[in-house]
Amino acid sequence: MSHMMKGKTSLTVENSDCIEEALKEAMPQATILKDEIAQISRRPKCDYVIRRRGQYDIGLKAKEDGTYDILGYNPGYGDASKIEKIMSPVYTSYVKGVVKKALKKNPQLVGMTMKGEVKDAEIMKDGKKKKMKHIRLVGGGFASGSKKGSKSGGWV
């Protein structure tokens, strides 16, 4: 049965400056619009609209808690899997943008760089498996007990 779908995202208003670039990178064939009416049921005004040729729009609408809902049209069943399929490449690009922003702004991360690509991982949180995006950060200099010139790093 067709219907409007609505889901939660991990995108935040705090990092809204990273969203448009992430959408463009993840969906190069789409047109990304800001503060636009989405061409889906009830025609909601969204902060970001992903307009794809020959398909219904996808909207991102900010919520009071500082995250975004994803809005779209589903001609069948399986909202969660459709949302995950749409958002997975967006999250990969978004994580890179947020990490780059943090590397520039956070004095504790001075000299650190991203190494490799964003990877999918599963962690256990409160007894439940949760899918996450991880990227390796590497910093120059000395790590305790390491040799001169070696690099230390960690996952974000």
Short mmCIF file of N, CA and C in Angstrom, two decimals:
data_model
loop_
_atom_site.label_atom_id
_atom_site.label_comp_id
_atom_site.label_asym_id
_atom_site.label_seq_id
_atom_site.Cartn_x
_atom_site.Cartn_y
_atom_site.Cartn_z
N MET A 1 0.83 -1.17 0.00
CA MET A 1 0.00 0.00 0.00
C MET A 1 0.89 1.25 0.00
N SER A 2 0.63 2.15 -0.89
CA SER A 2 1.46 3.34 -0.97
C SER A 2 1.11 4.33 0.14
N HIS A 3 2.11 5.08 0.57
CA HIS A 3 1.91 6.03 1.66
C HIS A 3 3.13 6.94 1.79
N MET A 4 2.97 8.01 2.57
CA MET A 4 4.10 8.88 2.88
C MET A 4 4.90 8.21 3.99
N MET A 5 6.22 8.18 3.81
CA MET A 5 7.06 7.59 4.86
C MET A 5 7.79 8.72 5.59
N LYS A 6 8.06 8.45 6.85
CA LYS A 6 8.75 9.41 7.70
C LYS A 6 9.70 8.63 8.58
N GLY A 7 10.93 9.10 8.69
CA GLY A 7 11.90 8.40 9.51
C GLY A 7 12.87 9.36 10.16
N LYS A 8 13.63 8.85 11.11
CA LYS A 8 14.63 9.65 11.82
C LYS A 8 15.96 9.57 11.07
N THR A 9 16.75 10.61 11.20
CA THR A 9 18.12 10.58 10.67
C THR A 9 19.09 10.92 11.79
N SER A 10 20.37 10.77 11.51
CA SER A 10 21.43 11.18 12.44
C SER A 10 22.01 12.54 12.06
N LEU A 11 21.43 13.18 11.07
CA LEU A 11 21.89 14.49 10.65
C LEU A 11 21.44 15.52 11.68
N THR A 12 22.31 16.52 11.96
CA THR A 12 21.97 17.50 12.99
C THR A 12 21.98 18.92 12.43
N VAL A 13 21.14 19.76 13.03
CA VAL A 13 21.08 21.17 12.67
C VAL A 13 22.43 21.82 12.98
N GLU A 14 23.09 21.38 14.04
CA GLU A 14 24.41 21.91 14.42
C GLU A 14 25.41 21.77 13.27
N ASN A 15 25.28 20.70 12.50
CA ASN A 15 26.19 20.47 11.37
C ASN A 15 25.48 20.63 10.03
N SER A 16 24.51 21.52 9.98
CA SER A 16 23.75 21.73 8.75
C SER A 16 24.64 22.20 7.60
N ASP A 17 25.76 22.84 7.93
CA ASP A 17 26.68 23.28 6.88
C ASP A 17 27.34 22.10 6.15
N CYS A 18 27.27 20.91 6.71
CA CYS A 18 27.84 19.72 6.08
C CYS A 18 26.80 18.93 5.27
N ILE A 19 25.53 19.22 5.48
CA ILE A 19 24.47 18.41 4.87
C ILE A 19 24.38 18.59 3.37
N GLU A 20 24.32 19.82 2.89
CA GLU A 20 24.14 20.05 1.45
C GLU A 20 25.27 19.41 0.65
N GLU A 21 26.50 19.58 1.10
CA GLU A 21 27.65 18.98 0.40
C GLU A 21 27.55 17.45 0.43
N ALA A 22 27.14 16.88 1.56
CA ALA A 22 27.00 15.43 1.67
C ALA A 22 25.92 14.92 0.71
N LEU A 23 24.81 15.64 0.61
CA LEU A 23 23.74 15.24 -0.31
C LEU A 23 24.22 15.28 -1.76
N LYS A 24 24.94 16.34 -2.11
CA LYS A 24 25.45 16.47 -3.49
C LYS A 24 26.44 15.36 -3.81
N GLU A 25 27.31 15.04 -2.86
CA GLU A 25 28.31 13.99 -3.09
C GLU A 25 27.65 12.61 -3.19
N ALA A 26 26.68 12.35 -2.32
CA ALA A 26 26.04 11.03 -2.27
C ALA A 26 25.05 10.82 -3.41
N MET A 27 24.47 11.90 -3.91
CA MET A 27 23.44 11.80 -4.95
C MET A 27 23.74 12.80 -6.08
N PRO A 28 24.80 12.55 -6.85
CA PRO A 28 25.23 13.52 -7.86
C PRO A 28 24.21 13.75 -8.98
N GLN A 29 23.32 12.81 -9.22
CA GLN A 29 22.32 12.96 -10.28
C GLN A 29 21.11 13.79 -9.82
N ALA A 30 20.99 14.01 -8.52
CA ALA A 30 19.84 14.72 -7.96
C ALA A 30 20.11 16.22 -7.88
N THR A 31 19.04 17.00 -7.82
CA THR A 31 19.13 18.43 -7.56
C THR A 31 18.80 18.61 -6.08
N ILE A 32 19.68 19.33 -5.38
CA ILE A 32 19.49 19.56 -3.95
C ILE A 32 18.97 20.99 -3.78
N LEU A 33 17.81 21.11 -3.16
CA LEU A 33 17.17 22.41 -2.96
C LEU A 33 17.06 22.71 -1.47
N LYS A 34 17.13 23.98 -1.11
CA LYS A 34 16.98 24.39 0.29
C LYS A 34 15.67 25.14 0.46
N ASP A 35 15.02 24.92 1.61
CA ASP A 35 13.77 25.59 1.96
C ASP A 35 12.77 25.54 0.80
N GLU A 36 12.40 24.33 0.44
CA GLU A 36 11.56 24.08 -0.73
C GLU A 36 10.40 23.16 -0.34
N ILE A 37 9.34 23.20 -1.12
CA ILE A 37 8.21 22.29 -0.93
C ILE A 37 8.55 20.98 -1.64
N ALA A 38 8.45 19.88 -0.91
CA ALA A 38 8.75 18.56 -1.47
C ALA A 38 7.55 18.05 -2.26
N GLN A 39 7.79 17.45 -3.38
CA GLN A 39 6.74 16.90 -4.24
C GLN A 39 6.40 15.48 -3.78
N ILE A 40 5.79 15.43 -2.59
CA ILE A 40 5.31 14.18 -2.01
C ILE A 40 3.96 14.48 -1.35
N SER A 41 3.33 13.49 -0.81
CA SER A 41 2.03 13.64 -0.17
C SER A 41 2.05 14.79 0.85
N ARG A 42 1.02 15.57 0.86
CA ARG A 42 0.84 16.72 1.77
C ARG A 42 1.78 17.88 1.46
N ARG A 43 2.66 17.72 0.48
CA ARG A 43 3.57 18.78 0.02
C ARG A 43 4.21 19.58 1.17
N PRO A 44 4.97 18.91 2.04
CA PRO A 44 5.58 19.61 3.18
C PRO A 44 6.73 20.52 2.75
N LYS A 45 6.88 21.64 3.44
CA LYS A 45 8.05 22.49 3.22
C LYS A 45 9.20 21.88 4.02
N CYS A 46 10.32 21.65 3.34
CA CYS A 46 11.47 20.98 3.96
C CYS A 46 12.69 21.87 3.93
N ASP A 47 13.59 21.63 4.86
CA ASP A 47 14.86 22.38 4.88
C ASP A 47 15.71 22.00 3.68
N TYR A 48 15.69 20.72 3.31
CA TYR A 48 16.41 20.22 2.13
C TYR A 48 15.47 19.31 1.36
N VAL A 49 15.47 19.47 0.04
CA VAL A 49 14.69 18.59 -0.83
C VAL A 49 15.66 17.97 -1.83
N ILE A 50 15.58 16.66 -1.96
CA ILE A 50 16.37 15.91 -2.93
C ILE A 50 15.43 15.62 -4.09
N ARG A 51 15.66 16.27 -5.20
CA ARG A 51 14.80 16.11 -6.37
C ARG A 51 15.52 15.21 -7.37
N ARG A 52 14.89 14.07 -7.65
CA ARG A 52 15.48 13.07 -8.56
C ARG A 52 14.57 12.92 -9.77
N ARG A 53 15.17 12.90 -10.93
CA ARG A 53 14.40 12.79 -12.19
C ARG A 53 13.59 11.49 -12.20
N GLY A 54 12.29 11.63 -12.48
CA GLY A 54 11.42 10.48 -12.62
C GLY A 54 11.03 9.81 -11.31
N GLN A 55 11.34 10.43 -10.17
CA GLN A 55 11.01 9.84 -8.87
C GLN A 55 10.42 10.91 -7.96
N TYR A 56 9.78 10.47 -6.90
CA TYR A 56 9.27 11.42 -5.92
C TYR A 56 10.43 12.07 -5.18
N ASP A 57 10.19 13.28 -4.68
CA ASP A 57 11.20 13.98 -3.88
C ASP A 57 11.41 13.27 -2.55
N ILE A 58 12.55 13.59 -1.94
CA ILE A 58 12.85 13.18 -0.57
C ILE A 58 13.11 14.48 0.18
N GLY A 59 12.49 14.63 1.34
CA GLY A 59 12.68 15.85 2.12
C GLY A 59 13.38 15.60 3.44
N LEU A 60 14.14 16.58 3.89
CA LEU A 60 14.74 16.57 5.22
C LEU A 60 14.18 17.78 5.96
N LYS A 61 13.56 17.53 7.09
CA LYS A 61 12.91 18.60 7.85
C LYS A 61 13.44 18.59 9.28
N ALA A 62 13.95 19.75 9.72
CA ALA A 62 14.50 19.87 11.07
C ALA A 62 13.41 19.71 12.12
N LYS A 63 13.80 19.06 13.23
CA LYS A 63 12.90 18.87 14.36
C LYS A 63 13.39 19.71 15.53
N GLU A 64 12.55 19.85 16.54
CA GLU A 64 12.91 20.65 17.72
C GLU A 64 14.13 20.10 18.46
N ASP A 65 14.37 18.78 18.37
CA ASP A 65 15.50 18.20 19.09
C ASP A 65 16.84 18.40 18.38
N GLY A 66 16.83 19.11 17.23
CA GLY A 66 18.08 19.40 16.52
C GLY A 66 18.48 18.37 15.49
N THR A 67 17.64 17.37 15.25
CA THR A 67 17.91 16.37 14.21
C THR A 67 16.93 16.60 13.06
N TYR A 68 17.07 15.80 12.02
CA TYR A 68 16.18 15.92 10.86
C TYR A 68 15.36 14.65 10.69
N ASP A 69 14.12 14.84 10.27
CA ASP A 69 13.30 13.72 9.80
C ASP A 69 13.49 13.62 8.29
N ILE A 70 13.38 12.41 7.77
CA ILE A 70 13.36 12.20 6.33
C ILE A 70 11.92 11.91 5.94
N LEU A 71 11.47 12.58 4.89
CA LEU A 71 10.10 12.42 4.41
C LEU A 71 10.17 11.97 2.95
N GLY A 72 9.29 11.06 2.58
CA GLY A 72 9.27 10.60 1.20
C GLY A 72 8.00 9.83 0.91
N TYR A 73 7.91 9.35 -0.30
CA TYR A 73 6.76 8.57 -0.72
C TYR A 73 7.21 7.14 -0.91
N ASN A 74 6.44 6.21 -0.38
CA ASN A 74 6.76 4.80 -0.52
C ASN A 74 5.60 4.12 -1.25
N PRO A 75 5.85 3.63 -2.47
CA PRO A 75 4.77 2.99 -3.21
C PRO A 75 4.45 1.58 -2.72
N GLY A 76 5.15 1.11 -1.70
CA GLY A 76 4.91 -0.25 -1.20
C GLY A 76 5.14 -0.32 0.30
N TYR A 77 5.87 -1.34 0.71
CA TYR A 77 6.16 -1.57 2.12
C TYR A 77 7.65 -1.46 2.37
N GLY A 78 8.03 -1.48 3.63
CA GLY A 78 9.45 -1.51 3.99
C GLY A 78 10.09 -0.14 4.13
N ASP A 79 9.45 0.76 4.88
CA ASP A 79 9.98 2.11 5.04
C ASP A 79 11.41 2.11 5.57
N ALA A 80 11.68 1.32 6.60
CA ALA A 80 13.00 1.33 7.23
C ALA A 80 14.10 0.96 6.24
N SER A 81 13.89 -0.06 5.43
CA SER A 81 14.93 -0.47 4.49
C SER A 81 15.09 0.56 3.37
N LYS A 82 14.01 1.21 2.96
CA LYS A 82 14.11 2.25 1.93
C LYS A 82 14.87 3.47 2.46
N ILE A 83 14.57 3.85 3.70
CA ILE A 83 15.26 4.99 4.31
C ILE A 83 16.75 4.67 4.47
N GLU A 84 17.08 3.46 4.93
CA GLU A 84 18.48 3.07 5.10
C GLU A 84 19.22 3.10 3.76
N LYS A 85 18.58 2.61 2.71
CA LYS A 85 19.21 2.59 1.39
C LYS A 85 19.48 4.01 0.89
N ILE A 86 18.55 4.92 1.13
CA ILE A 86 18.70 6.31 0.71
C ILE A 86 19.79 7.00 1.53
N MET A 87 19.78 6.80 2.84
CA MET A 87 20.63 7.59 3.72
C MET A 87 22.04 7.06 3.91
N SER A 88 22.31 5.79 3.68
CA SER A 88 23.65 5.25 3.92
C SER A 88 24.75 6.02 3.19
N PRO A 89 24.63 6.27 1.88
CA PRO A 89 25.69 7.05 1.23
C PRO A 89 25.74 8.50 1.70
N VAL A 90 24.60 9.04 2.13
CA VAL A 90 24.59 10.41 2.66
C VAL A 90 25.37 10.46 3.97
N TYR A 91 25.14 9.48 4.85
CA TYR A 91 25.87 9.44 6.12
C TYR A 91 27.38 9.34 5.90
N THR A 92 27.80 8.54 4.92
CA THR A 92 29.23 8.40 4.64
C THR A 92 29.83 9.76 4.30
N SER A 93 29.20 10.51 3.41
CA SER A 93 29.69 11.84 3.04
C SER A 93 29.57 12.83 4.20
N TYR A 94 28.49 12.74 4.94
CA TYR A 94 28.23 13.64 6.06
C TYR A 94 29.28 13.46 7.16
N VAL A 95 29.61 12.22 7.47
CA VAL A 95 30.62 11.94 8.50
C VAL A 95 31.96 12.58 8.11
N LYS A 96 32.34 12.44 6.84
CA LYS A 96 33.59 13.06 6.39
C LYS A 96 33.55 14.57 6.60
N GLY A 97 32.44 15.20 6.25
CA GLY A 97 32.31 16.65 6.42
C GLY A 97 32.36 17.08 7.87
N VAL A 98 31.67 16.35 8.74
CA VAL A 98 31.65 16.68 10.17
C VAL A 98 33.03 16.49 10.78
N VAL A 99 33.74 15.43 10.39
CA VAL A 99 35.08 15.20 10.92
C VAL A 99 36.04 16.30 10.44
N LYS A 100 35.97 16.66 9.17
CA LYS A 100 36.82 17.76 8.65
C LYS A 100 36.56 19.05 9.43
N LYS A 101 35.30 19.33 9.69
CA LYS A 101 34.92 20.52 10.45
C LYS A 101 35.51 20.46 11.87
N ALA A 102 35.39 19.31 12.51
CA ALA A 102 35.92 19.14 13.87
C ALA A 102 37.44 19.27 13.90
N LEU A 103 38.10 18.74 12.87
CA LEU A 103 39.57 18.84 12.82
C LEU A 103 40.03 20.29 12.73
N LYS A 104 39.25 21.12 12.07
CA LYS A 104 39.60 22.54 11.94
C LYS A 104 39.30 23.33 13.22
N LYS A 105 38.22 22.98 13.90
CA LYS A 105 37.74 23.78 15.02
C LYS A 105 38.25 23.36 16.39
N ASN A 106 38.56 22.08 16.58
CA ASN A 106 38.89 21.57 17.90
C ASN A 106 40.40 21.60 18.12
N PRO A 107 40.87 22.40 19.08
CA PRO A 107 42.32 22.48 19.33
C PRO A 107 42.94 21.15 19.77
N GLN A 108 42.15 20.26 20.35
CA GLN A 108 42.68 18.96 20.76
C GLN A 108 42.96 18.05 19.57
N LEU A 109 42.45 18.40 18.39
CA LEU A 109 42.65 17.57 17.21
C LEU A 109 43.66 18.17 16.24
N VAL A 110 44.37 19.21 16.67
CA VAL A 110 45.36 19.85 15.81
C VAL A 110 46.40 18.82 15.36
N GLY A 111 46.70 18.82 14.08
CA GLY A 111 47.70 17.92 13.52
C GLY A 111 47.15 16.55 13.14
N MET A 112 45.90 16.29 13.43
CA MET A 112 45.32 15.00 13.08
C MET A 112 44.69 15.08 11.69
N THR A 113 44.70 13.96 11.00
CA THR A 113 44.10 13.88 9.67
C THR A 113 43.28 12.60 9.57
N MET A 114 42.37 12.58 8.59
CA MET A 114 41.59 11.37 8.35
C MET A 114 42.44 10.42 7.51
N LYS A 115 42.38 9.15 7.84
CA LYS A 115 43.11 8.14 7.07
C LYS A 115 42.12 7.10 6.58
N GLY A 116 42.08 6.92 5.28
CA GLY A 116 41.18 5.92 4.71
C GLY A 116 39.78 6.47 4.51
N GLU A 117 38.89 5.56 4.24
CA GLU A 117 37.50 5.91 3.95
C GLU A 117 36.62 5.68 5.17
N VAL A 118 35.44 6.25 5.14
CA VAL A 118 34.44 5.99 6.16
C VAL A 118 33.98 4.54 5.98
N LYS A 119 33.93 3.80 7.09
CA LYS A 119 33.54 2.39 7.02
C LYS A 119 32.30 2.15 7.86
N ASP A 120 31.55 1.13 7.46
CA ASP A 120 30.40 0.71 8.24
C ASP A 120 30.87 -0.23 9.34
N ALA A 121 30.27 -0.11 10.51
CA ALA A 121 30.61 -0.99 11.62
C ALA A 121 29.36 -1.20 12.47
N GLU A 122 29.36 -2.27 13.23
CA GLU A 122 28.28 -2.53 14.19
C GLU A 122 28.87 -2.56 15.58
N ILE A 123 28.17 -1.90 16.51
CA ILE A 123 28.60 -1.91 17.90
C ILE A 123 27.43 -2.40 18.75
N MET A 124 27.73 -2.80 19.96
CA MET A 124 26.69 -3.16 20.92
C MET A 124 26.47 -1.97 21.84
N LYS A 125 25.23 -1.52 21.94
CA LYS A 125 24.90 -0.41 22.83
C LYS A 125 23.62 -0.78 23.56
N ASP A 126 23.69 -0.79 24.86
CA ASP A 126 22.54 -1.16 25.69
C ASP A 126 21.98 -2.53 25.30
N GLY A 127 22.88 -3.45 24.95
CA GLY A 127 22.48 -4.80 24.60
C GLY A 127 21.91 -4.96 23.21
N LYS A 128 21.96 -3.91 22.39
CA LYS A 128 21.43 -3.97 21.04
C LYS A 128 22.53 -3.63 20.04
N LYS A 129 22.47 -4.29 18.88
CA LYS A 129 23.40 -3.98 17.81
C LYS A 129 22.99 -2.67 17.16
N LYS A 130 23.97 -1.81 16.91
CA LYS A 130 23.70 -0.52 16.29
C LYS A 130 24.71 -0.30 15.17
N LYS A 131 24.21 0.12 14.01
CA LYS A 131 25.08 0.40 12.88
C LYS A 131 25.68 1.79 13.04
N MET A 132 26.98 1.88 12.76
CA MET A 132 27.69 3.15 12.91
C MET A 132 28.58 3.37 11.69
N LYS A 133 29.04 4.60 11.54
CA LYS A 133 30.05 4.95 10.54
C LYS A 133 31.33 5.26 11.32
N HIS A 134 32.45 4.73 10.85
CA HIS A 134 33.73 4.95 11.52
C HIS A 134 34.75 5.47 10.52
N ILE A 135 35.64 6.32 11.01
CA ILE A 135 36.75 6.79 10.19
C ILE A 135 37.97 6.88 11.11
N ARG A 136 39.11 6.56 10.57
CA ARG A 136 40.35 6.55 11.35
C ARG A 136 41.00 7.93 11.32
N LEU A 137 41.37 8.44 12.50
CA LEU A 137 42.11 9.68 12.61
C LEU A 137 43.54 9.36 13.00
N VAL A 138 44.46 10.03 12.34
CA VAL A 138 45.87 9.81 12.60
C VAL A 138 46.52 11.16 12.89
N GLY A 139 47.37 11.17 13.92
CA GLY A 139 48.08 12.40 14.28
C GLY A 139 49.57 12.19 14.22
N GLY A 140 50.30 13.24 13.92
CA GLY A 140 51.76 13.17 13.86
C GLY A 140 52.36 13.31 15.24
N GLY A 141 53.65 13.17 15.32
CA GLY A 141 54.34 13.39 16.58
C GLY A 141 54.60 12.11 17.33
N PHE A 142 54.65 12.24 18.65
CA PHE A 142 55.02 11.12 19.51
C PHE A 142 53.83 10.59 20.26
N ALA A 143 53.71 9.31 20.29
CA ALA A 143 52.74 8.65 21.17
C ALA A 143 53.55 8.04 22.30
N SER A 144 52.99 7.95 23.48
CA SER A 144 53.77 7.42 24.60
C SER A 144 54.27 6.01 24.29
N GLY A 145 55.54 5.82 24.51
CA GLY A 145 56.14 4.51 24.28
C GLY A 145 56.39 4.20 22.82
N SER A 146 56.22 5.17 21.93
CA SER A 146 56.43 4.90 20.50
C SER A 146 57.75 5.48 20.03
N LYS A 147 58.13 5.07 18.84
CA LYS A 147 59.35 5.55 18.26
C LYS A 147 59.14 6.89 17.60
N LYS A 148 60.24 7.64 17.45
CA LYS A 148 60.18 8.94 16.83
C LYS A 148 59.56 8.83 15.43
N GLY A 149 58.62 9.75 15.15
CA GLY A 149 58.00 9.81 13.83
C GLY A 149 56.83 8.85 13.64
N SER A 150 56.56 8.01 14.63
CA SER A 150 55.41 7.12 14.46
C SER A 150 54.13 7.90 14.64
N LYS A 151 53.06 7.31 14.19
CA LYS A 151 51.77 8.01 14.28
C LYS A 151 50.83 7.22 15.16
N SER A 152 50.05 7.97 15.92
CA SER A 152 49.02 7.34 16.71
C SER A 152 47.69 7.74 16.12
N GLY A 153 46.64 7.09 16.50
CA GLY A 153 45.35 7.45 15.94
C GLY A 153 44.23 6.71 16.65
N GLY A 154 43.03 6.97 16.22
CA GLY A 154 41.88 6.32 16.80
C GLY A 154 40.68 6.43 15.89
N TRP A 155 39.65 5.69 16.21
CA TRP A 155 38.42 5.71 15.42
C TRP A 155 37.48 6.77 15.95
N VAL A 156 36.73 7.38 15.06
CA VAL A 156 35.69 8.34 15.43
C VAL A 156 34.37 7.70 15.10
#
